[in-house]
Every structure is written in C-alpha cells, then in structure tokens.
mmCIF file of N, CA and C in Angstrom:
data_model
loop_
_atom_site.group_PDB
_atom_site.id
_atom_site.type_symbol
_atom_site.label_atom_id
_atom_site.label_comp_id
_atom_site.label_asym_id
_atom_site.label_seq_id
_atom_site.Cartn_x
_atom_site.Cartn_y
_atom_site.Cartn_z
ATOM 1 N N MET V 1 13.494 15.111 18.096
ATOM 2 C CA MET V 1 12.455 14.114 17.741
ATOM 3 C C MET V 1 11.880 13.496 19.111
ATOM 4 N N ALA V 2 10.716 13.180 19.144
ATOM 5 C CA ALA V 2 10.015 12.766 20.401
ATOM 6 C C ALA V 2 10.482 11.416 20.932
ATOM 7 N N PHE V 3 10.734 10.598 19.886
ATOM 8 C CA PHE V 3 11.346 9.233 20.278
ATOM 9 C C PHE V 3 12.600 9.279 20.957
ATOM 10 N N LYS V 4 13.454 10.103 20.432
ATOM 11 C CA LYS V 4 14.787 10.267 21.211
ATOM 12 C C LYS V 4 14.589 10.757 22.634
ATOM 13 N N SER V 5 13.641 11.737 22.772
ATOM 14 C CA SER V 5 13.367 12.154 24.072
ATOM 15 C C SER V 5 12.886 11.069 24.999
ATOM 16 N N ARG V 6 11.946 10.272 24.498
ATOM 17 C CA ARG V 6 11.494 9.355 25.231
ATOM 18 C C ARG V 6 12.495 8.162 25.555
ATOM 19 N N LEU V 7 13.376 7.800 24.605
ATOM 20 C CA LEU V 7 14.399 7.045 24.879
ATOM 21 C C LEU V 7 15.328 7.426 25.868
ATOM 22 N N ARG V 8 15.711 8.763 25.915
ATOM 23 C CA ARG V 8 16.510 9.342 26.991
ATOM 24 C C ARG V 8 15.965 9.195 28.404
ATOM 25 N N ASN V 9 14.723 9.424 28.372
ATOM 26 C CA ASN V 9 13.816 9.568 29.742
ATOM 27 C C ASN V 9 13.218 8.203 30.136
ATOM 28 N N VAL V 10 13.499 7.139 29.470
ATOM 29 C CA VAL V 10 12.803 5.800 29.750
ATOM 30 C C VAL V 10 13.362 5.406 31.166
ATOM 31 N N ASN V 11 12.329 4.834 31.914
ATOM 32 C CA ASN V 11 12.531 4.271 33.281
ATOM 33 C C ASN V 11 13.155 2.894 32.938
ATOM 34 N N LYS V 12 14.482 2.827 33.102
ATOM 35 C CA LYS V 12 15.236 1.477 32.907
ATOM 36 C C LYS V 12 14.774 0.464 33.953
ATOM 37 N N TYR V 13 14.001 0.822 34.985
ATOM 38 C CA TYR V 13 13.640 -0.322 35.885
ATOM 39 C C TYR V 13 12.236 -0.683 35.775
ATOM 40 N N ASN V 14 11.653 -0.173 34.631
ATOM 41 C CA ASN V 14 10.266 -0.508 34.315
ATOM 42 C C ASN V 14 10.229 -1.489 33.053
ATOM 43 N N PRO V 15 9.960 -2.723 33.184
ATOM 44 C CA PRO V 15 10.042 -3.662 32.047
ATOM 45 C C PRO V 15 9.195 -3.327 30.974
ATOM 46 N N LEU V 16 7.972 -2.753 31.333
ATOM 47 C CA LEU V 16 7.027 -2.387 30.256
ATOM 48 C C LEU V 16 7.445 -1.334 29.434
ATOM 49 N N GLU V 17 8.194 -0.257 30.029
ATOM 50 C CA GLU V 17 8.742 0.699 29.226
ATOM 51 C C GLU V 17 9.881 0.238 28.351
ATOM 52 N N ILE V 18 10.699 -0.536 28.832
ATOM 53 C CA ILE V 18 11.869 -1.110 28.087
ATOM 54 C C ILE V 18 11.162 -1.980 26.857
ATOM 55 N N ARG V 19 10.211 -2.731 27.152
ATOM 56 C CA ARG V 19 9.700 -3.580 26.151
ATOM 57 C C ARG V 19 9.096 -2.632 25.080
ATOM 58 N N ARG V 20 8.448 -1.719 25.407
ATOM 59 C CA ARG V 20 7.704 -0.814 24.530
ATOM 60 C C ARG V 20 8.756 -0.209 23.457
ATOM 61 N N ILE V 21 9.917 0.345 24.094
ATOM 62 C CA ILE V 21 11.001 0.895 23.325
ATOM 63 C C ILE V 21 11.544 -0.233 22.357
ATOM 64 N N ASN V 22 11.744 -1.458 22.996
ATOM 65 C CA ASN V 22 12.439 -2.465 22.153
ATOM 66 C C ASN V 22 11.368 -2.849 20.998
ATOM 67 N N ASP V 23 10.179 -3.035 21.301
ATOM 68 C CA ASP V 23 9.235 -3.345 20.198
ATOM 69 C C ASP V 23 9.120 -2.267 19.108
ATOM 70 N N GLN V 24 9.261 -1.153 19.459
ATOM 71 C CA GLN V 24 9.088 -0.041 18.457
ATOM 72 C C GLN V 24 10.532 -0.019 17.643
ATOM 73 N N LEU V 25 11.644 -0.267 18.201
ATOM 74 C CA LEU V 25 12.951 -0.485 17.339
ATOM 75 C C LEU V 25 12.772 -1.734 16.571
ATOM 76 N N SER V 26 12.305 -2.726 16.988
ATOM 77 C CA SER V 26 12.219 -4.083 16.161
ATOM 78 C C SER V 26 11.278 -3.677 15.015
ATOM 79 N N LEU V 27 10.111 -3.181 15.218
ATOM 80 C CA LEU V 27 9.228 -2.832 14.242
ATOM 81 C C LEU V 27 9.798 -1.895 13.126
ATOM 82 N N PHE V 28 10.509 -0.798 13.754
ATOM 83 C CA PHE V 28 11.203 0.160 12.879
ATOM 84 C C PHE V 28 12.084 -0.619 11.796
ATOM 85 N N GLU V 29 12.901 -1.409 12.302
ATOM 86 C CA GLU V 29 13.836 -2.248 11.449
ATOM 87 C C GLU V 29 13.140 -3.216 10.418
ATOM 88 N N ARG V 30 12.039 -3.745 10.889
ATOM 89 C CA ARG V 30 11.286 -4.602 10.229
ATOM 90 C C ARG V 30 10.493 -3.947 9.037
ATOM 91 N N SER V 31 10.271 -2.675 9.291
ATOM 92 C CA SER V 31 9.415 -2.004 8.383
ATOM 93 C C SER V 31 10.217 -1.647 7.024
ATOM 94 N N PHE V 32 11.523 -1.911 7.113
ATOM 95 C CA PHE V 32 12.124 -1.723 5.804
ATOM 96 C C PHE V 32 12.310 -2.858 4.998
ATOM 97 N N LEU V 33 11.597 -3.982 5.293
ATOM 98 C CA LEU V 33 11.518 -5.254 4.546
ATOM 99 C C LEU V 33 10.266 -5.200 3.582
ATOM 100 N N ASP V 34 10.561 -5.303 2.285
ATOM 101 C CA ASP V 34 9.585 -5.286 1.285
ATOM 102 C C ASP V 34 9.285 -6.770 1.007
ATOM 103 N N PRO V 35 7.908 -7.149 1.117
ATOM 104 C CA PRO V 35 7.686 -8.607 0.870
ATOM 105 C C PRO V 35 7.746 -8.922 -0.536
ATOM 106 N N GLN V 36 7.757 -8.052 -1.467
ATOM 107 C CA GLN V 36 7.842 -8.155 -2.833
ATOM 108 C C GLN V 36 9.295 -8.231 -3.230
ATOM 109 N N GLY V 37 10.226 -7.760 -2.444
ATOM 110 C CA GLY V 37 11.634 -7.954 -2.760
ATOM 111 C C GLY V 37 12.069 -6.688 -3.593
ATOM 112 N N LEU V 38 13.382 -6.533 -3.979
ATOM 113 C CA LEU V 38 13.875 -5.513 -4.809
ATOM 114 C C LEU V 38 13.634 -5.905 -6.144
ATOM 115 N N PRO V 39 13.642 -4.784 -7.073
ATOM 116 C CA PRO V 39 13.308 -4.898 -8.569
ATOM 117 C C PRO V 39 14.250 -6.069 -9.024
ATOM 118 N N GLY V 40 13.634 -7.000 -9.608
ATOM 119 C CA GLY V 40 14.462 -8.104 -10.172
ATOM 120 C C GLY V 40 15.164 -9.033 -9.143
ATOM 121 N N ARG V 41 14.943 -8.912 -7.803
ATOM 122 C CA ARG V 41 15.466 -9.638 -6.897
ATOM 123 C C ARG V 41 14.517 -10.031 -5.767
ATOM 124 N N PRO V 42 13.578 -10.930 -5.887
ATOM 125 C CA PRO V 42 12.589 -11.118 -4.947
ATOM 126 C C PRO V 42 13.080 -11.565 -3.562
ATOM 127 N N TYR V 43 14.308 -12.185 -3.574
ATOM 128 C CA TYR V 43 14.742 -12.709 -2.296
ATOM 129 C C TYR V 43 15.489 -11.631 -1.402
ATOM 130 N N ALA V 44 15.854 -10.593 -2.032
ATOM 131 C CA ALA V 44 16.568 -9.423 -1.394
ATOM 132 C C ALA V 44 15.476 -8.554 -1.019
ATOM 133 N N ARG V 45 15.240 -8.426 0.219
ATOM 134 C CA ARG V 45 13.872 -7.606 0.692
ATOM 135 C C ARG V 45 14.273 -6.447 1.378
ATOM 136 N N HIS V 46 15.370 -6.179 1.975
ATOM 137 C CA HIS V 46 15.541 -4.891 2.734
ATOM 138 C C HIS V 46 15.855 -3.677 1.734
ATOM 139 N N ILE V 47 14.873 -2.763 2.024
ATOM 140 C CA ILE V 47 14.947 -1.446 1.037
ATOM 141 C C ILE V 47 16.161 -0.756 1.190
ATOM 142 N N LEU V 48 16.738 -0.566 2.421
ATOM 143 C CA LEU V 48 17.909 0.309 2.525
ATOM 144 C C LEU V 48 19.314 -0.260 2.287
ATOM 145 N N PHE V 49 19.387 -1.594 2.736
ATOM 146 C CA PHE V 49 20.746 -2.225 2.637
ATOM 147 C C PHE V 49 20.716 -3.623 2.081
ATOM 148 N N ALA V 50 21.522 -3.911 1.098
ATOM 149 C CA ALA V 50 21.599 -5.201 0.582
ATOM 150 C C ALA V 50 23.025 -5.128 -0.227
ATOM 151 N N GLU V 51 23.252 -6.376 -0.841
ATOM 152 C CA GLU V 51 24.480 -6.583 -1.594
ATOM 153 C C GLU V 51 24.068 -5.705 -3.070
ATOM 154 N N SER V 52 25.092 -5.318 -3.496
ATOM 155 C CA SER V 52 25.077 -4.564 -4.909
ATOM 156 C C SER V 52 25.073 -5.578 -5.965
ATOM 157 N N LYS V 53 24.005 -5.354 -7.012
ATOM 158 C CA LYS V 53 23.994 -6.211 -8.000
ATOM 159 C C LYS V 53 25.116 -5.956 -9.057
ATOM 160 N N VAL V 54 25.584 -4.715 -9.003
ATOM 161 C CA VAL V 54 26.589 -4.214 -9.842
ATOM 162 C C VAL V 54 28.046 -4.633 -9.399
ATOM 163 N N ASN V 55 28.243 -4.566 -8.036
ATOM 164 C CA ASN V 55 29.641 -4.985 -7.330
ATOM 165 C C ASN V 55 29.312 -5.835 -6.167
ATOM 166 N N THR V 56 29.423 -7.189 -6.279
ATOM 167 C CA THR V 56 29.003 -8.092 -5.244
ATOM 168 C C THR V 56 29.941 -7.945 -4.063
ATOM 169 N N TYR V 57 31.130 -7.316 -4.079
ATOM 170 C CA TYR V 57 31.910 -7.116 -2.981
ATOM 171 C C TYR V 57 31.618 -6.104 -2.081
ATOM 172 N N VAL V 58 30.584 -5.234 -2.412
ATOM 173 C CA VAL V 58 30.193 -4.179 -1.358
ATOM 174 C C VAL V 58 28.693 -4.085 -1.396
ATOM 175 N N GLY V 59 28.303 -3.666 -0.286
ATOM 176 C CA GLY V 59 26.926 -3.366 0.048
ATOM 177 C C GLY V 59 26.512 -2.090 -0.657
ATOM 178 N N SER V 60 25.235 -1.897 -0.654
ATOM 179 C CA SER V 60 24.627 -0.768 -1.213
ATOM 180 C C SER V 60 23.569 -0.145 -0.476
ATOM 181 N N SER V 61 23.544 1.167 -0.420
ATOM 182 C CA SER V 61 22.347 1.816 0.269
ATOM 183 C C SER V 61 21.312 2.030 -0.866
ATOM 184 N N PHE V 62 20.256 1.778 -0.592
ATOM 185 C CA PHE V 62 18.952 1.834 -1.461
ATOM 186 C C PHE V 62 19.254 1.007 -2.705
ATOM 187 N N PRO V 63 19.588 -0.381 -2.445
ATOM 188 C CA PRO V 63 20.100 -1.132 -3.653
ATOM 189 C C PRO V 63 19.176 -1.316 -4.708
ATOM 190 N N GLY V 64 17.794 -1.335 -4.560
ATOM 191 C CA GLY V 64 16.909 -1.444 -5.495
ATOM 192 C C GLY V 64 16.915 -0.399 -6.527
ATOM 193 N N LEU V 65 17.082 0.921 -5.945
ATOM 194 C CA LEU V 65 16.934 2.137 -6.829
ATOM 195 C C LEU V 65 18.475 2.198 -7.441
ATOM 196 N N VAL V 66 19.491 1.980 -6.740
ATOM 197 C CA VAL V 66 20.803 2.143 -7.334
ATOM 198 C C VAL V 66 21.038 1.205 -8.548
ATOM 199 N N ASP V 67 20.673 -0.092 -8.395
ATOM 200 C CA ASP V 67 20.703 -1.140 -9.385
ATOM 201 C C ASP V 67 19.913 -0.888 -10.468
ATOM 202 N N SER V 68 18.682 -0.381 -10.311
ATOM 203 C CA SER V 68 17.829 0.018 -11.343
ATOM 204 C C SER V 68 18.229 1.179 -12.252
ATOM 205 N N LEU V 69 19.050 2.101 -11.558
ATOM 206 C CA LEU V 69 19.482 3.363 -12.213
ATOM 207 C C LEU V 69 20.682 2.938 -13.141
ATOM 208 N N PHE V 70 21.531 2.012 -12.543
ATOM 209 C CA PHE V 70 22.652 1.362 -13.334
ATOM 210 C C PHE V 70 22.333 0.667 -14.590
ATOM 211 N N GLN V 71 21.068 0.092 -14.660
ATOM 212 C CA GLN V 71 20.636 -0.674 -15.626
ATOM 213 C C GLN V 71 19.850 0.008 -16.781
ATOM 214 N N ILE V 72 19.689 1.335 -16.647
ATOM 215 C CA ILE V 72 18.889 2.124 -17.630
ATOM 216 C C ILE V 72 19.472 2.125 -18.875
ATOM 217 N N GLU V 73 20.680 2.498 -18.988
ATOM 218 C CA GLU V 73 21.563 2.600 -20.274
ATOM 219 C C GLU V 73 21.439 1.331 -21.047
ATOM 220 N N LYS V 74 21.673 0.073 -20.352
ATOM 221 C CA LYS V 74 21.844 -1.217 -20.845
ATOM 222 C C LYS V 74 20.441 -1.712 -21.358
ATOM 223 N N ASP V 75 19.417 -1.277 -20.866
ATOM 224 C CA ASP V 75 18.039 -1.916 -21.073
ATOM 225 C C ASP V 75 17.454 -1.251 -22.448
ATOM 226 N N PRO V 76 17.112 -2.267 -23.260
ATOM 227 C CA PRO V 76 16.601 -1.614 -24.611
ATOM 228 C C PRO V 76 15.154 -0.961 -24.268
ATOM 229 N N ASP V 77 14.557 -1.354 -23.175
ATOM 230 C CA ASP V 77 13.239 -0.703 -22.941
ATOM 231 C C ASP V 77 13.544 0.281 -21.839
ATOM 232 N N GLN V 78 14.158 1.467 -22.147
ATOM 233 C CA GLN V 78 14.541 2.397 -21.202
ATOM 234 C C GLN V 78 13.263 3.063 -20.562
ATOM 235 N N LYS V 79 12.080 3.349 -21.205
ATOM 236 C CA LYS V 79 11.055 3.725 -20.726
ATOM 237 C C LYS V 79 10.546 2.831 -19.583
ATOM 238 N N GLY V 80 10.526 1.529 -19.898
ATOM 239 C CA GLY V 80 10.210 0.524 -18.881
ATOM 240 C C GLY V 80 10.970 0.491 -17.626
ATOM 241 N N ARG V 81 12.334 0.822 -17.859
ATOM 242 C CA ARG V 81 13.256 0.741 -16.758
ATOM 243 C C ARG V 81 12.953 2.073 -15.854
ATOM 244 N N TRP V 82 12.602 3.123 -16.559
ATOM 245 C CA TRP V 82 12.387 4.414 -15.772
ATOM 246 C C TRP V 82 11.042 4.230 -14.834
ATOM 247 N N ASN V 83 10.172 3.372 -15.491
ATOM 248 C CA ASN V 83 8.904 3.080 -14.590
ATOM 249 C C ASN V 83 9.289 2.244 -13.442
ATOM 250 N N ILE V 84 10.263 1.234 -13.573
ATOM 251 C CA ILE V 84 10.563 0.512 -12.505
ATOM 252 C C ILE V 84 11.295 1.374 -11.400
ATOM 253 N N VAL V 85 12.143 2.346 -11.882
ATOM 254 C CA VAL V 85 12.768 3.208 -10.829
ATOM 255 C C VAL V 85 11.825 4.067 -10.197
ATOM 256 N N LYS V 86 10.806 4.626 -11.016
ATOM 257 C CA LYS V 86 9.777 5.481 -10.242
ATOM 258 C C LYS V 86 8.851 4.734 -9.347
ATOM 259 N N LYS V 87 8.626 3.399 -9.664
ATOM 260 C CA LYS V 87 7.744 2.570 -8.777
ATOM 261 C C LYS V 87 8.444 2.466 -7.555
ATOM 262 N N HIS V 88 9.865 2.067 -7.671
ATOM 263 C CA HIS V 88 10.651 1.589 -6.477
ATOM 264 C C HIS V 88 10.935 2.790 -5.575
ATOM 265 N N PHE V 89 11.106 3.956 -6.349
ATOM 266 C CA PHE V 89 11.372 5.142 -5.483
ATOM 267 C C PHE V 89 9.939 5.502 -4.645
ATOM 268 N N SER V 90 8.847 5.232 -5.257
ATOM 269 C CA SER V 90 7.589 5.426 -4.460
ATOM 270 C C SER V 90 7.571 4.514 -3.222
ATOM 271 N N VAL V 91 8.001 3.233 -3.573
ATOM 272 C CA VAL V 91 8.095 2.208 -2.334
ATOM 273 C C VAL V 91 9.015 2.702 -1.172
ATOM 274 N N ILE V 92 10.134 3.236 -1.684
ATOM 275 C CA ILE V 92 11.130 3.721 -0.796
ATOM 276 C C ILE V 92 10.390 4.879 0.222
ATOM 277 N N LEU V 93 9.840 5.858 -0.616
ATOM 278 C CA LEU V 93 9.170 6.956 0.330
ATOM 279 C C LEU V 93 8.107 6.433 1.185
ATOM 280 N N PHE V 94 7.200 5.493 0.642
ATOM 281 C CA PHE V 94 6.256 5.107 1.459
ATOM 282 C C PHE V 94 6.726 4.314 2.650
ATOM 283 N N THR V 95 7.745 3.559 2.415
ATOM 284 C CA THR V 95 8.459 2.758 3.477
ATOM 285 C C THR V 95 9.050 3.663 4.643
ATOM 286 N N ILE V 96 9.592 4.675 4.136
ATOM 287 C CA ILE V 96 10.296 5.632 5.230
ATOM 288 C C ILE V 96 9.207 6.306 5.990
ATOM 289 N N GLU V 97 8.104 6.668 5.288
ATOM 290 C CA GLU V 97 7.022 7.266 6.073
ATOM 291 C C GLU V 97 6.325 6.234 7.096
ATOM 292 N N SER V 98 6.026 4.996 6.648
ATOM 293 C CA SER V 98 5.560 3.930 7.440
ATOM 294 C C SER V 98 6.617 3.735 8.747
ATOM 295 N N ALA V 99 7.862 3.637 8.310
ATOM 296 C CA ALA V 99 8.860 3.438 9.446
ATOM 297 C C ALA V 99 8.834 4.468 10.494
ATOM 298 N N THR V 100 8.617 5.748 10.186
ATOM 299 C CA THR V 100 8.553 6.730 11.167
ATOM 300 C C THR V 100 7.422 6.621 12.003
ATOM 301 N N SER V 101 6.237 6.135 11.482
ATOM 302 C CA SER V 101 5.145 5.870 12.174
ATOM 303 C C SER V 101 5.372 4.996 13.348
ATOM 304 N N THR V 102 6.276 3.959 13.312
ATOM 305 C CA THR V 102 6.533 2.859 14.317
ATOM 306 C C THR V 102 7.048 3.589 15.580
ATOM 307 N N LEU V 103 7.643 4.763 15.356
ATOM 308 C CA LEU V 103 8.373 5.421 16.567
ATOM 309 C C LEU V 103 7.434 6.340 17.285
ATOM 310 N N ARG V 104 6.167 6.572 16.807
ATOM 311 C CA ARG V 104 5.267 7.489 17.541
ATOM 312 C C ARG V 104 4.884 6.900 18.918
ATOM 313 N N ASP V 105 4.546 7.673 19.775
ATOM 314 C CA ASP V 105 4.079 7.279 21.044
ATOM 315 C C ASP V 105 2.602 6.884 20.926
ATOM 316 N N VAL V 106 2.319 5.511 20.776
ATOM 317 C CA VAL V 106 0.956 5.240 20.806
ATOM 318 C C VAL V 106 0.178 5.317 22.032
ATOM 319 N N THR V 107 0.824 5.337 23.178
ATOM 320 C CA THR V 107 0.093 5.469 24.384
ATOM 321 C C THR V 107 -0.710 6.753 24.598
ATOM 322 N N LYS V 108 -0.538 7.700 23.751
ATOM 323 C CA LYS V 108 -1.384 8.894 23.698
ATOM 324 C C LYS V 108 -2.789 8.500 23.361
ATOM 325 N N PHE V 109 -2.966 7.538 22.547
ATOM 326 C CA PHE V 109 -4.284 7.060 22.123
ATOM 327 C C PHE V 109 -5.084 6.114 22.911
ATOM 328 N N MET V 110 -4.353 5.725 23.946
ATOM 329 C CA MET V 110 -4.871 4.823 24.819
ATOM 330 C C MET V 110 -5.375 5.367 26.052
ATOM 331 N N PRO V 111 -6.624 5.115 26.511
ATOM 332 C CA PRO V 111 -7.270 5.931 27.639
ATOM 333 C C PRO V 111 -6.522 5.510 29.058
ATOM 334 N N VAL V 112 -5.965 4.347 29.116
ATOM 335 C CA VAL V 112 -5.430 3.946 30.328
ATOM 336 C C VAL V 112 -4.158 4.837 30.609
ATOM 337 N N PHE V 113 -3.427 5.196 29.351
ATOM 338 C CA PHE V 113 -2.135 5.950 29.673
ATOM 339 C C PHE V 113 -2.427 7.480 29.488
ATOM 340 N N ASN V 114 -3.460 7.883 29.009
ATOM 341 C CA ASN V 114 -3.835 9.119 28.863
ATOM 342 C C ASN V 114 -4.367 9.821 30.027
ATOM 343 N N LYS V 115 -3.618 10.888 30.478
ATOM 344 C CA LYS V 115 -3.924 11.369 31.741
ATOM 345 C C LYS V 115 -5.373 12.006 31.800
ATOM 346 N N GLY V 116 -5.952 12.412 30.611
ATOM 347 C CA GLY V 116 -7.218 12.956 30.525
ATOM 348 C C GLY V 116 -8.314 11.907 30.266
ATOM 349 N N GLY V 117 -7.852 10.660 30.216
ATOM 350 C CA GLY V 117 -8.837 9.619 29.795
ATOM 351 C C GLY V 117 -9.576 9.150 31.018
ATOM 352 N N SER V 118 -10.454 8.284 30.851
ATOM 353 C CA SER V 118 -11.209 7.748 32.048
ATOM 354 C C SER V 118 -10.895 6.228 32.143
#
C-alpha cells in the first residue's frame, strides 16, 4: 500500500510531513464514526467497534451488523430486519471505501507539490 510506503519513508525532521501523516491517521479513524449511529443505538456511532448489545461484557466487531443479525429470528418483522441488515451493510462498505480515501496522497493533486506543476 502506498500509505505504508510513505509512512516508512517520512522525513521525521519535517514537521509538515509528520503533520500530514498524523492528520491522515486521525481522519482515517474518524471516518468510521456514523453520525446516524448504529441500528437502534443512535449514541453508539463507531461502525467497527462498540459494545455488543447481545453480551454487554464483550466488545464486538461490526456491532451494528452483528446485533441486527442476532435479532432477525426474534423480530416478528423479519423482512424489515433484513432490510436493516442490508442498509447497515451498505453503510459499512461505503465507510470502508471512504476511510481508504483518507490515506491517499493528496499532494499529487496540488501544483506546489507536483514536480510537473507550475
């Protein structure tokens, strides 16, 4: 991955390069927060990690998806529950794609940093 390469080759004595990497990592983590929250839990906003609704003693990866899948059999409206699962799965995919874009080297688009630019 290009980001790993840039991370390995960053000039640790250049504060702007360090700031750029730090900003990208902060944006990467922040991109996993959904302002709408998880299905049925508007205050739990992290798409990847949160407490499990099924077992409050453990954390869960993809908690909105896992919890929604656990609730399918108990829900009298199973079709509606599957729609919630599908919608949240789409949110997860979109979020992952968006998160990867935060790690791209944006300086290629900036004329100041582009060697071929004026």
